[in-house]
Coordinates of C-alpha atoms and ligand atoms in Angstrom, one line a residue:
X1365 CA 0.0 0.0 0.0
X1366 CA 1.3 3.4 -0.9
X1367 CA 1.9 5.6 2.0
X1368 CA 0.9 9.2 1.2
X1369 CA -0.2 12.2 3.1
X1370 CA -3.4 13.3 1.5
X1371 CA -3.5 16.4 3.4
X1372 CA -3.5 19.1 1.0
X1373 CA -5.7 22.0 1.8
X1374 CA -8.0 22.7 -1.1
X1375 CA -5.9 25.5 -2.5
X1376 CA -2.7 23.5 -2.5
X1377 CA -4.4 20.6 -4.2
X1378 CA -4.8 22.8 -7.3
X1379 CA -1.4 22.5 -8.8
X1380 CA -0.3 26.0 -8.0
X1381 CA -3.4 27.6 -9.5
X1382 CA -4.3 30.9 -7.9
X1383 CA -5.9 29.7 -4.7
X1384 CA -8.3 32.6 -4.7
X1385 CA -9.6 32.0 -8.2
X1386 CA -9.6 28.2 -8.1
X1387 CA -12.7 26.4 -6.9
X1388 CA -13.0 23.6 -4.5
X1389 CA -11.3 20.6 -6.0
X1390 CA -13.7 18.2 -7.8
X1391 CA -13.2 14.6 -6.9
X1392 CA -13.6 11.9 -9.4
X1393 CA -17.0 10.9 -8.1
X1394 CA -18.3 14.4 -8.5
X1395 CA -16.9 14.4 -12.0
X1396 CA -18.9 11.3 -12.8
X1397 CA -22.0 12.9 -11.3
X1398 CA -21.4 16.1 -13.3
X1399 CA -21.3 14.0 -16.5
X1400 CA -24.4 12.0 -15.6
X1401 CA -26.3 15.2 -14.8
X1402 CA -25.2 16.7 -18.1
X1403 CA -26.3 13.7 -20.1
X1404 CA -29.5 13.3 -18.1
X1405 CA -28.6 9.8 -16.9
X1406 CA -30.8 8.7 -14.0
X1407 CA -33.1 11.6 -15.1
X1408 CA -30.6 14.0 -13.5
X1409 CA -31.2 12.5 -10.1
X1410 CA -28.5 11.8 -7.4
X1411 CA -29.5 9.3 -4.8
X1412 CA -26.9 7.5 -2.7
X1413 CA -27.1 5.3 0.4
X1414 CA -24.9 4.4 3.3
X1415 CA -25.1 0.7 3.8
X1416 CA -23.5 -0.5 7.1
X1417 CA -23.7 -4.0 8.2
X1418 CA -25.0 -3.9 11.9
X1419 CA -22.2 -6.3 13.1
X1420 CA -20.2 -3.8 15.1
X1421 CA -19.8 -0.1 15.9
X1422 CA -18.8 2.4 13.2
X1423 CA -15.3 3.6 12.9
X1424 CA -13.6 6.7 11.5
X1425 CA -13.3 4.9 8.1
X1426 CA -17.1 4.7 8.0
X1427 CA -17.2 8.5 8.8
X1428 CA -15.4 9.0 5.5
X1429 CA -18.0 6.9 3.7
X1430 CA -20.8 8.7 5.5
X1431 CA -19.5 12.2 4.7
X1432 CA -19.1 11.1 1.1
X1433 CA -22.5 9.4 0.7
X1434 CA -24.5 12.1 2.5
X1435 CA -22.2 14.9 1.4
X1436 CA -22.3 14.2 -2.3
X1437 CA -26.1 13.8 -2.2
X1438 CA -26.5 17.1 -0.4
X1439 CA -24.1 18.9 -2.8
X1440 CA -26.1 17.8 -5.7
X1441 CA -29.5 18.4 -4.4
X1442 CA -30.0 14.7 -4.0
X1443 CA -30.9 12.2 -1.2
X1444 CA -29.1 9.7 0.8
X1445 CA -30.7 6.6 2.4
X1446 CA -29.5 4.8 5.5
X1447 CA -29.8 1.1 4.7
X1448 CA -28.7 -1.6 7.1
X1449 CA -27.2 -4.4 5.1
X1450 CA -28.4 -7.1 7.4
X1451 CA -28.0 -10.3 5.5
X1452 CA -25.7 -12.1 7.9
X1453 CA -28.0 -12.9 10.9
X1454 CA -25.4 -14.7 13.0
X1455 CA -23.2 -11.7 13.4
X1456 CA -25.7 -8.9 13.6
X1457 CA -27.5 -7.3 16.4
X1458 CA -30.0 -4.5 17.2
X1459 CA -27.4 -2.9 19.6
X1460 CA -25.3 -2.2 16.6
X1461 CA -28.3 -0.8 14.6
X1462 CA -29.0 1.7 17.4
X1463 CA -25.3 2.7 17.8
X1464 CA -24.9 3.3 14.1
X1465 CA -28.0 5.6 13.9
X1466 CA -26.7 7.6 16.9
X1467 CA -23.2 7.9 15.3
X1468 CA -24.6 9.1 12.0
X1469 CA -26.8 11.7 13.7
X1470 CA -24.0 12.9 15.8
X1471 CA -21.8 13.4 12.7
X1472 CA -24.6 15.8 11.6
X1473 CA -26.3 13.8 8.9
X1474 CA -30.0 13.0 8.5
X1475 CA -31.6 10.2 6.5
X1476 CA -35.1 11.7 6.9
X1477 CA -37.7 9.0 6.6
X1478 CA -35.4 6.9 4.4
X1479 CA -34.3 4.2 6.9
X1480 CA -34.2 0.8 5.3
X1481 CA -33.1 -2.7 6.0
X1482 CA -32.0 -5.2 3.4
X1483 CA -34.0 -7.7 5.4
X1484 CA -37.2 -5.8 4.4
X1485 CA -36.6 -7.0 0.9
X1486 CA -36.1 -10.7 1.6
X1487 CA -39.3 -11.6 -0.1
X1488 CA -38.5 -9.5 -3.2
X1489 CA -35.0 -11.0 -3.3
X1490 CA -36.5 -14.4 -3.1
X1491 CA -38.7 -13.6 -6.1
X1492 CA -35.7 -12.3 -8.0
X1493 CA -33.9 -15.6 -7.3
X1494 CA -36.9 -17.5 -8.8
X1495 CA -36.8 -15.1 -11.8
X1496 CA -33.2 -16.1 -12.4
X1497 CA -34.0 -19.8 -12.1
X1498 CA -36.9 -19.3 -14.5
X1499 CA -34.5 -17.7 -17.0
X1500 CA -32.0 -20.6 -16.6
X1501 CA -29.6 -18.2 -14.9
X1502 CA -29.4 -19.9 -11.5
X1503 CA -29.3 -23.4 -10.2
X1504 CA -29.4 -25.3 -6.9
X1505 CA -26.1 -26.9 -6.2
X1506 CA -25.5 -29.8 -3.8
X1507 CA -21.7 -29.4 -3.5
X1508 CA -20.4 -28.8 0.0
X1509 CA -18.8 -25.5 0.8
X1510 CA -15.3 -27.2 0.6
X1511 CA -16.2 -28.7 -2.8
X1512 CA -17.4 -25.4 -4.1
X1513 CA -14.1 -23.9 -3.1
X1514 CA -12.2 -26.8 -4.8
X1515 CA -14.2 -26.4 -8.0
X1516 CA -13.7 -22.7 -8.1
X1517 CA -10.2 -22.9 -9.5
X1518 CA -7.5 -20.2 -8.9
X1519 CA -6.4 -16.9 -10.3
X1520 CA -4.3 -18.8 -12.9
X1521 CA -6.6 -21.9 -13.4
X1522 CA -10.2 -21.9 -14.6
X1523 CA -12.8 -23.5 -12.3
X1524 CA -14.7 -26.7 -13.0
X1525 CA -18.4 -26.8 -13.6
X1526 CA -20.6 -28.3 -10.8
X1527 CA -22.2 -31.6 -11.7
X1528 CA -25.5 -29.9 -10.7
X1529 CA -25.2 -27.0 -13.1
X1530 CA -27.5 -28.3 -15.7
X1531 CA -30.5 -29.2 -13.6
X1532 CA -33.8 -28.3 -15.3
X1533 CA -35.7 -25.1 -14.4
X1534 CA -38.4 -27.2 -12.9
X1535 CA -36.0 -29.2 -10.7
X1536 CA -34.3 -26.0 -9.6
X1537 CA -37.5 -24.3 -8.7
X1538 CA -38.7 -27.3 -6.7
X1539 CA -35.4 -27.6 -4.8
X1540 CA -35.1 -23.9 -4.1
X1541 CA -38.7 -23.8 -2.7
X1542 CA -37.9 -26.7 -0.5
X1543 CA -34.7 -24.9 0.6
X1544 CA -36.9 -22.1 1.7
X1545 CA -39.3 -24.5 3.4
X1546 CA -36.6 -25.8 5.6
X1547 CA -36.4 -29.3 4.1
X1548 CA -32.6 -29.4 3.9
X1549 CA -29.9 -29.0 6.5
X1550 CA -27.7 -26.0 6.8
X1551 CA -24.9 -25.8 4.2
X1552 CA -26.2 -28.8 2.3
X1553 CA -27.3 -26.9 -0.8
X1554 CA -26.9 -23.4 -2.3
X1555 CA -28.4 -21.4 -5.0
X1556 CA -25.7 -20.3 -7.5
X1557 CA -25.8 -17.8 -10.3
X1558 CA -25.0 -19.6 -13.6
X1559 CA -22.3 -17.4 -15.1
X1560 CA -19.0 -18.7 -16.2
X1561 CA -16.6 -21.1 -14.4
X1562 CA -13.8 -20.0 -16.7
X1563 CA -14.1 -16.3 -16.1
X1564 CA -10.8 -14.6 -15.2
X1565 CA -12.8 -13.0 -12.4
X1566 CA -13.3 -15.5 -9.7
X1567 CA -16.4 -13.6 -8.4
X1568 CA -18.1 -14.6 -11.7
X1569 CA -17.5 -18.3 -11.4
X1570 CA -21.0 -19.3 -10.5
X1571 CA -21.1 -17.4 -7.2
X1572 CA -23.4 -18.6 -4.4
X1573 CA -26.4 -16.2 -4.1
X1574 CA -28.4 -18.0 -1.4
X1575 CA -27.4 -20.3 1.4
X1576 CA -29.2 -22.3 4.0
X1577 CA -28.7 -21.0 7.5
X1578 CA -30.8 -21.5 10.6
X1579 CA -30.0 -18.4 12.6
X1580 CA -32.5 -16.0 14.3
X1581 CA -32.4 -12.7 12.5
X1582 CA -32.7 -9.6 14.6
X1583 CA -35.6 -8.4 12.6
X1584 CA -37.2 -11.3 10.7
X1585 CA -36.7 -13.8 13.6
X1586 CA -37.0 -17.4 12.3
X1587 CA -39.1 -16.6 9.3
X1588 CA -36.2 -17.5 7.0
X1589 CA -33.8 -20.3 6.9
X1590 CA -32.2 -19.2 3.6
X1591 CA -30.4 -15.9 3.3
X1592 CA -29.2 -14.0 0.2
X1593 CA -25.5 -13.3 -0.1
X1594 CA -24.2 -9.7 -0.1
X1595 CA -23.4 -9.6 -3.8
X1596 CA -26.9 -10.6 -4.7
X1597 CA -28.7 -8.5 -2.0
X1598 CA -26.8 -5.3 -2.6
X1599 CA -27.6 -4.5 -6.2
X1600 CA -31.3 -5.5 -5.6
X1601 CA -31.6 -3.2 -2.6
X1602 CA -30.0 -0.4 -4.6
X1603 CA -32.3 -0.9 -7.5
X1604 CA -35.4 -1.1 -5.2
X1605 CA -34.5 2.2 -3.6
X1606 CA -33.8 4.0 -6.8
X1607 CA -30.2 4.5 -5.9
X1608 CA -28.2 6.2 -8.7
X1609 CA -24.7 6.1 -7.5
X1610 CA -23.7 3.3 -5.2
X1611 CA -20.5 4.3 -3.6
X1612 CA -18.3 1.6 -2.0
X1613 CA -14.7 0.9 -1.1
X1614 CA -12.2 -0.5 -3.5
X1615 CA -12.3 -4.1 -2.4
X1616 CA -15.7 -4.3 -4.2
X1617 CA -14.2 -3.4 -7.6
X1618 CA -13.8 -7.0 -8.6
X1619 CA -17.4 -7.6 -7.5
X1620 CA -18.7 -4.9 -9.9
X1621 CA -19.2 -7.2 -12.8
X1622 CA -21.4 -9.4 -10.6
X1623 CA -23.3 -6.3 -9.4
X1624 CA -24.0 -5.5 -13.0
X1625 CA -24.8 -9.1 -14.0
X1626 CA -27.4 -9.3 -11.3
X1627 CA -29.1 -6.1 -12.5
X1628 CA -28.7 -7.0 -16.2
X1629 CA -30.5 -10.3 -15.6
X1630 CA -33.4 -8.9 -13.5
X1631 CA -36.0 -6.5 -14.6
X1632 CA -35.8 -3.4 -12.6
X1633 CA -36.8 0.0 -13.9
X1634 CA -33.9 1.8 -12.2
X1635 CA -30.3 1.1 -12.9
X1636 CA -27.8 2.1 -10.2
X1637 CA -24.1 2.4 -10.8
X1638 CA -21.4 1.1 -8.5
X1639 CA -18.4 3.4 -8.0
X1640 CA -15.4 2.4 -5.8
X1641 CA -13.2 4.7 -3.8
X1642 CA -10.2 4.1 -1.5
X1643 CA -10.9 3.2 2.1
X1644 CA -9.5 5.3 4.9
X1645 CA -6.5 3.8 6.8
X1646 CA -4.9 5.7 9.6
X1647 CA -1.5 5.3 11.2
X1648 CA -1.3 3.6 14.6
X1649 CA -4.9 2.4 14.1
X1650 CA -6.7 -0.8 13.0
X1651 CA -9.8 -0.2 10.9
X1652 CA -11.9 -3.3 10.8
X1653 CA -15.0 -4.0 12.8
X1654 CA -13.9 -7.6 13.1
X1655 CA -10.6 -6.7 14.6
X1656 CA -12.1 -4.0 16.8
X1657 CA -14.6 -6.5 18.1
X1658 CA -11.7 -8.8 19.0
X1659 CA -10.1 -6.0 21.1
X1660 CA -13.5 -5.5 22.9
X1661 CA -14.0 -9.2 23.5
X1662 CA -10.4 -9.7 24.8
X1663 CA -10.8 -6.8 27.2
X1664 CA -7.8 -5.2 25.6
X1665 CA -9.9 -2.0 25.6
X1666 CA -12.8 -0.8 27.8
X1667 CA -15.6 -1.4 25.3
X1668 CA -16.4 -0.1 21.9
X1669 CA -16.4 3.5 23.1
X1670 CA -13.0 3.3 24.8
X1671 CA -11.6 6.8 24.0
X1672 CA -8.6 5.1 22.4
X1673 CA -10.7 3.3 19.9
X1674 CA -11.1 4.6 16.3
X1675 CA -14.8 4.0 16.6
X1676 CA -17.0 7.1 16.2
X1677 CA -18.4 6.4 19.7
X1678 CA -14.8 6.3 21.1
X1679 CA -13.7 9.4 19.3
X1680 CA -16.9 11.2 20.5
X1681 CA -16.2 10.2 24.1
X1682 CA -12.6 11.3 23.7
X1683 CA -13.9 14.8 23.0
X1684 CA -13.7 15.1 19.2
X1685 CA -16.2 17.4 17.7
X1686 CA -18.3 16.3 14.7
X1687 CA -17.2 19.4 12.8
X1688 CA -13.5 18.3 13.2
X1689 CA -14.3 14.9 11.7
X1690 CA -16.2 16.4 8.8
X1691 CA -13.3 18.7 8.1
X1692 CA -10.9 15.8 8.3
X1693 CA -12.9 13.8 5.8
X1694 CA -13.0 16.8 3.5
X1695 CA -9.2 17.3 3.7
X1696 CA -8.3 13.7 3.0
X1697 CA -10.4 13.8 -0.1
X1698 CA -11.5 10.9 -2.2
X1699 CA -9.1 8.9 -4.3
X1700 CA -8.9 5.7 -6.3
X1701 CA -5.9 4.2 -4.7
X1702 CA -5.4 3.1 -1.1
X1703 CA -3.1 4.9 1.2
X1704 CA -2.5 5.5 4.9
X1705 CA -3.3 8.8 6.4
X1706 CA -1.2 10.2 9.2
X1707 CA -3.3 10.3 12.4
X1708 CA -1.6 13.6 13.2
X1709 CA -3.9 15.1 10.6
X1710 CA -7.0 14.0 12.5
X1711 CA -5.5 15.4 15.7
X1712 CA -4.7 18.7 13.9
X1713 CA -8.3 19.0 12.7
X1714 CA -9.7 18.7 16.2
X1715 CA -7.1 21.1 17.7
X1716 CA -8.0 23.7 15.1
X1717 CA -11.7 23.4 16.0
X1718 CA -11.3 23.3 19.8
X1719 CA -8.8 26.2 19.7
X1720 CA -11.8 28.3 18.6
X1721 CA -14.4 26.7 20.8
X1722 CA -13.0 25.4 24.0
X1723 CA -13.0 27.7 27.1
X1724 CA -9.7 27.8 28.9
X1725 CA -9.0 26.5 32.4
X1726 CA -6.1 25.9 34.7
X1727 CA -5.7 22.4 35.9
X1728 CA -2.6 21.0 37.6
X1729 CA -2.2 17.4 36.5
X1730 CA 0.7 16.4 38.8
X1731 CA 0.5 18.8 41.7
X1732 CA 3.4 20.1 43.7
X1733 CA 2.5 22.3 46.7
X1734 CA 3.8 25.9 46.8
X1735 CA 3.5 28.0 49.9
X1736 CA 4.0 31.7 49.5
X1737 CA 5.6 32.7 52.8
X1738 CA 5.2 36.5 52.5
X1739 CA 1.5 36.3 51.3
X1740 CA -1.1 37.1 54.0
X1741 CA -2.6 34.0 55.5
X1742 CA -6.2 34.7 54.9
X1743 CA -6.2 36.8 51.8
X1744 CA -7.9 35.6 48.7
X1745 CA -7.5 37.6 45.5
X1746 CA -9.4 37.0 42.3
X1747 CA -7.6 37.4 39.0
X1748 CA -9.3 37.8 35.6
X1749 CA -8.4 35.2 33.1
X1750 CA -9.7 35.2 29.5
X1751 CA -12.2 32.5 28.6
X1752 CA -10.8 32.1 25.1
X1753 CA -8.2 34.4 23.7
X1754 CA -9.4 33.4 20.2
X1755 CA -12.8 34.8 21.1
X1756 CA -12.3 37.9 23.2
X1757 CA -16.0 38.8 23.2
X1758 CA -16.5 35.8 25.5
X1759 CA -14.9 37.9 28.3
X1760 CA -13.2 36.7 31.4
X1761 CA -13.5 34.3 34.3
X1762 CA -12.3 34.9 37.8
X1763 CA -9.7 32.6 39.4
X1764 CA -8.9 32.7 43.1
X1765 CA -5.4 33.1 44.4
X1766 CA -4.2 32.4 47.9
X1767 CA -1.2 31.6 50.0
X1768 CA -1.1 27.9 49.2
X1769 CA -1.1 26.8 45.6
X1770 CA -0.4 23.9 43.3
X1771 CA 1.9 24.0 40.3
X1772 CA 3.0 21.1 38.0
X1773 CA 5.8 19.0 39.4
X1774 CA 7.4 19.3 36.0
X1775 CA 7.5 23.1 36.4
X1776 CA 10.1 22.7 39.1
X1777 CA 13.6 21.3 39.0
X1778 CA 15.9 21.2 41.9
X1779 CA 18.9 21.0 39.6
X1780 CA 17.7 22.6 36.4
X1781 CA 19.2 21.3 33.2
X1782 CA 20.4 23.8 30.6
X1783 CA 17.5 25.4 28.9
X1784 CA 15.1 24.9 31.8
X1785 CA 13.4 28.2 32.4
X1786 CA 10.8 27.2 34.9
X1787 CA 11.1 27.3 38.7
X1788 CA 14.3 26.3 40.5
X1789 CA 15.9 27.2 43.8
X1790 CA 16.6 30.9 43.8
X1791 CA 14.8 31.4 40.5
X1792 CA 11.7 33.4 39.6
X1793 CA 8.8 32.6 37.4
X1794 CA 5.4 34.1 36.5
X1795 CA 2.2 32.6 37.7
X1796 CA -0.1 33.2 34.9
X1797 CA -2.5 36.1 35.5
X1798 CA -1.2 36.5 39.1
X1799 CA 2.3 37.3 40.4
X1800 CA 6.0 36.5 40.0
X1801 CA 7.2 34.1 42.6
X1802 CA 10.7 33.1 43.6
X1803 CA 11.7 29.7 45.1
X1804 CA 13.4 30.1 48.5
X1805 CA 13.3 26.6 50.0
X1806 CA 12.6 23.0 49.1
X1807 CA 11.0 20.7 51.6
X1808 CA 11.5 16.9 51.3
X1809 CA 10.1 13.9 53.1
X1810 CA 12.2 11.2 54.7
X1811 CA 12.5 9.4 51.3
X1812 CA 14.0 12.5 49.7
X1813 CA 10.9 13.3 47.6
X1814 CA 10.0 16.9 47.3
X1815 CA 6.8 17.6 49.1
X1816 CA 6.5 21.4 49.0
X1817 CA 8.2 24.6 47.9
X1818 CA 8.4 27.7 49.9
X1819 CA 8.4 30.8 47.8
X1820 CA 8.0 34.6 48.1
X1821 CA 6.0 36.7 45.7
X1822 CA 6.6 40.2 44.5
X1823 CA 3.5 42.4 45.2
X1824 CA 4.7 44.8 42.5
X1825 CA 4.1 42.1 39.8
X1826 CA 0.4 42.0 40.3
X1827 CA -1.4 40.7 37.2
X1828 CA 1.8 38.8 36.1
X1829 CA 4.1 41.7 35.0
X1830 CA 6.2 44.5 36.4
X1831 CA 7.3 47.8 34.8
X1832 CA 10.9 47.5 35.9
X1833 CA 12.0 45.6 32.8
X1834 CA 12.7 42.5 34.8
X1835 CA 13.0 39.3 32.7
X1836 CA 11.0 36.3 33.8
X1837 CA 11.2 33.5 31.2
X1838 CA 8.9 30.9 32.6
X1839 CA 5.1 31.1 33.1
X1840 CA 3.3 28.4 35.0
X1841 CA -0.4 27.6 35.5
X1842 CA -1.5 27.1 39.0
X1843 CA -4.5 26.4 41.2
X1844 CA -5.2 27.7 44.7
X1845 CA -5.2 24.8 47.1
X1846 CA -8.1 25.9 49.2
X1847 CA -10.3 26.4 46.1
X1848 CA -9.1 23.4 44.0
X1849 CA -11.5 20.8 42.8
X1850 CA -10.0 17.3 42.8
X1851 CA -10.5 15.6 39.4
X1852 CA -9.3 12.5 37.6
X1853 CA -7.6 12.9 34.2
X1854 CA -7.0 10.2 31.6
X1855 CA -4.2 10.7 29.2
X1856 CA -4.2 8.7 26.0
X1857 CA -1.6 7.7 23.4
X1858 CA -2.2 5.8 20.1
X1859 CA -3.7 2.4 20.6
X1860 CA -0.8 0.8 18.7
X1861 CA 2.8 1.9 18.9
X1862 CA 3.5 0.6 15.4
X1863 CA 2.8 3.1 12.6
X1864 CA 1.1 0.4 10.6
X1865 CA -0.2 -2.2 13.0
X1866 CA 0.1 -5.8 11.8
X1867 CA -1.8 -8.9 12.9
X1868 CA 0.5 -9.4 15.9
X1869 CA 0.3 -5.9 17.1
X1870 CA -0.9 -5.6 20.7
X1871 CA -2.5 -2.6 22.4
X1872 CA 0.2 -0.3 23.8
X1873 CA -0.1 -0.7 27.6
X1874 CA 1.0 3.0 28.0
X1875 CA -1.8 4.1 25.8
X1876 CA -3.9 4.9 28.9
X1877 CA -2.4 6.8 31.9
X1878 CA -4.8 7.7 34.7
X1879 CA -4.0 10.5 37.0
X1880 CA -6.0 10.8 40.2
X1881 CA -5.9 13.9 42.4
X1882 CA -5.4 16.5 39.7
X1883 CA -6.2 20.0 40.9
X1884 CA -8.7 22.0 38.8
X1885 CA -9.7 25.7 39.2
X1886 CA -13.0 25.9 41.0
X1887 CA -14.9 27.1 37.9
X1888 CA -14.8 23.5 36.5
X1889 CA -16.9 22.1 39.4
X1890 CA -20.1 22.3 37.5
X1891 CA -18.8 20.8 34.2
X1892 CA -21.0 18.1 32.7
X1893 CA -20.2 15.0 30.6
X1894 CA -19.3 16.1 27.1
X1895 CA -18.1 19.6 28.1
X1896 CA -14.8 20.5 26.5
X1897 CA -12.0 22.7 27.7
X1898 CA -8.5 23.7 27.0
X1899 CA -6.3 23.1 30.0
X1900 CA -3.6 25.6 29.8
X1901 CA -0.4 24.1 28.5
X1902 CA -1.8 20.5 28.7
X1903 CA -4.2 20.1 25.8
X1904 CA -7.9 19.8 25.1
X1905 CA -10.0 17.8 27.6
X1906 CA -13.6 16.6 27.7
X1907 CA -15.6 15.5 30.7
X1908 CA -16.1 11.7 30.6
X1909 CA -19.4 9.9 31.1
X1910 CA -17.8 8.1 34.1
X1911 CA -18.2 11.4 36.0
X1912 CA -20.7 11.7 38.8
X1913 CA -21.6 14.5 41.1
X1914 CA -18.5 15.3 43.1
X1915 CA -16.3 13.2 40.8
X1916 CA -15.1 14.7 37.6
X1917 CA -13.2 12.6 35.1
X1918 CA -11.6 14.2 32.1
X1919 CA -10.3 12.6 28.9
X1920 CA -7.5 14.3 27.1
X1921 CA -8.7 14.7 23.5
X1922 CA -5.3 15.8 22.3
X1923 CA -2.2 17.6 23.6
X1924 CA -1.4 21.1 22.4
X1925 CA 1.7 20.1 20.4
X1926 CA 0.7 19.9 16.8
X1927 CA 3.0 17.3 15.1
X1928 CA 1.0 17.8 11.9
X1929 CA 2.0 21.4 11.4
X1930 CA 5.6 20.5 12.2
X1931 CA 5.6 17.9 9.5
X1932 CA 4.2 20.3 6.9
X1933 CA 7.1 22.8 7.2
Ligands
LIG993 P1 -15.0 -3.2 8.2 O1 -14.0 -3.8 7.2 O2 -14.4 -2.2 9.1 O3 -15.7 -4.3 9.0 P2 -17.1 -3.0 6.4 O4 -16.7 -2.6 5.1 O5 -17.3 -4.5 6.6 O6 -16.0 -2.5 7.4 P3 -19.7 -2.1 6.3 O7 -20.6 -1.9 7.4 O8 -20.0 -3.1 5.3 O9 -18.3 -2.3 7.0 O10 -19.4 -0.7 5.7 C1 -20.4 0.3 5.3 C2 -19.9 1.2 4.3 O11 -18.7 1.9 4.8 C3 -19.4 0.5 3.1 O12 -19.9 1.2 1.9 C4 -17.9 0.5 3.1 O13 -17.4 0.5 1.9 C5 -17.6 1.7 3.9 N1 -16.4 1.6 4.6 C6 -16.0 0.7 5.5 N2 -14.7 0.9 5.9 C7 -14.3 2.0 5.4 C8 -13.1 2.7 5.4 N3 -12.0 2.3 6.2 N4 -13.0 3.9 4.7 C9 -14.0 4.3 3.9 N5 -15.2 3.6 3.8 C10 -15.3 2.5 4.5
LIG994 MG1 -18.8 -5.1 4.9

C-alpha cells in the first residue's frame, strides 16, 4: 500500500493555480456525477445510500463513507438513504443498529424518513432468485462448501463446472422452494448464479447467491432459513430504492461485474451504478470492525467506546467534535488508490476546531504544593483570566489566588538542566495572570521526595508583570489549594505503537495513563459530561461519562503540540 499524506488544503491541491480564483477541487466521483447530470442519466437525479452491516460499531473509516454518501447527495440536491445491510444474521444485532444511527446523527447527517433494511426486501430478493431460475440463470447446487471452493479454480486456473449445473428449471424451482421451506440441513445446498466457471474474475465463477442457514435474525426472527449473499442482495436493494450512485470501497471493484450481472438479468426500472473509492486507513490504528470486536472481547480496551478506539463512539467520548471529523474527511479527499493517512492530521483538525471553541481553564495534573511565605494567611484575591483568547468577546472568568497553591511537578527542577526556564531554587517565574514568585526553599520527606516549595511573591508584579523591565522567562499555570477541585484525568496515546499495526500488534499498555488527584480551578466544578476545555499548556480535555456529582473525570482529547503542522514545514 502506498503511503501518502493526503492532506493538501483545497488551495494547495490545485497544482499551483491561484488559490483565490480556483474552486473547491472536484473529486472523481463528483466528475462522474457532473457528467451524468449533463447527459440526463438517471433523469438528472442523485440518490446515494450508506449501507452499514450492523455487526459492530462504526469507525472513522465509516465516517469517510458517511461524509461522502450524505455529502455528495447534499451537494447535488439529492438524497441519501440509510440502509442496514443485514444479510448475515449470525453476526448482527440490534445494539449495533442503534449505535450506528446515533453515530450518523452525531456526525450531523440526516436520512429523513429513508431508513431501510435489506431484510425488508427478503421476499423480493427471493422472487428475484426465482426469476433467475426461470431464466435458466441460477441453479441449486449440492456441492459442499469445501467442494465449491475446490471447483472454483484459482487466479491462474479456470474453475470446474458443478455436476448440478445443468438441472432443469423445474427441478431447480422445486429444490429452491424446498430450501426455503426448511427441508434441507444448513450448508447442504446453495443457489448459485450460472455465469462462467472459466471467467478470469473468480467472483463470476457461478457465485453462491443463497445459502441455507438457521439463525435467528434480529428483525425477521426465524421466518427465513435461507439468506441471500451480499453480492446478490446489494444491487437489488440499490435498485429497489432507486439509488443512482452506489459508492463503496475498492475491495468491491472485482465484484462490480457481478453487481452489473445481477441487474442485467433482472427486470428493474432503475439502474444504479457502483463506484469504488479508496478506504481510509490511519497510522497507529486498526480499521476493521472484526478486529475492533476482538479487542473489545479480549478486554484489551474498555468497550467499543473506549476513548482510544477509532470508533465514532470512542472518538466522541474522547472529545472530538463532529465538525472536526467532517473537516478531516473533506481534507483527506476521495481517491482511487489506497493509502495510509497520518493520524496527526486528524488530531490537527480537532485542535484547530477546539482552539476556537474550548473555554480555557487551569488544571494541575501532577500537583506540587507551593507556599508563599510572604503572602497574607487569609487573603484571597481574584484574578481575571480570559475564557478564550481566540474569542475575546466571551470575556473573562475569575480565578482565586491564595497563600497555598499547586503547580505542576514538571515546572520545578531542583537542579535545572540547561535550557530549563521554569522554577528552581533561587529562580523566579510568573504565575499566569497573578504574580511573580521566587523559590526560596525546598522541603522533602524522609525518602527525599520533594513535598513542597516555599516561595516569596513580589506584590509589584500583580497581574503577572512588572514595569521595571525585569525578565522572567517561565510562566506556569497554578491552582489555589483551598479552592481546588480534585479531578481525575485520563491521558491517551495511540492504541498501537506501530505506525502500521500488523496482525501481531498488541495494544500499547501505556496508551492509557490515569492521573487521580489532579487539581482544577473551581470554575470547573459544574462541568458536565461532554463539556470540552483547553487546560492551559496541557491540551484539550472533555468530561467523561464516568463522571458523577462530586467526581469529575476528564479525557485528554489531544495535547497542544501539533505534530502535523511540524511535518508540513
Ligand atoms: P470493516 O471492514 O471495518 O468491517 P465493512 O466494510 O465491513 O467495514 P460495512 O458496514 O460493510 O463495513 O461498511 C459500510 C460502508 O462503509 C461500506 O460502503 C464500506 O465500503 C464503507 N467503509 C468501510 N470501511 C471503510 C473505510 N475504512 N474507509 C472508507 N469507507 C469504509
Ligand atoms: Mg462489509
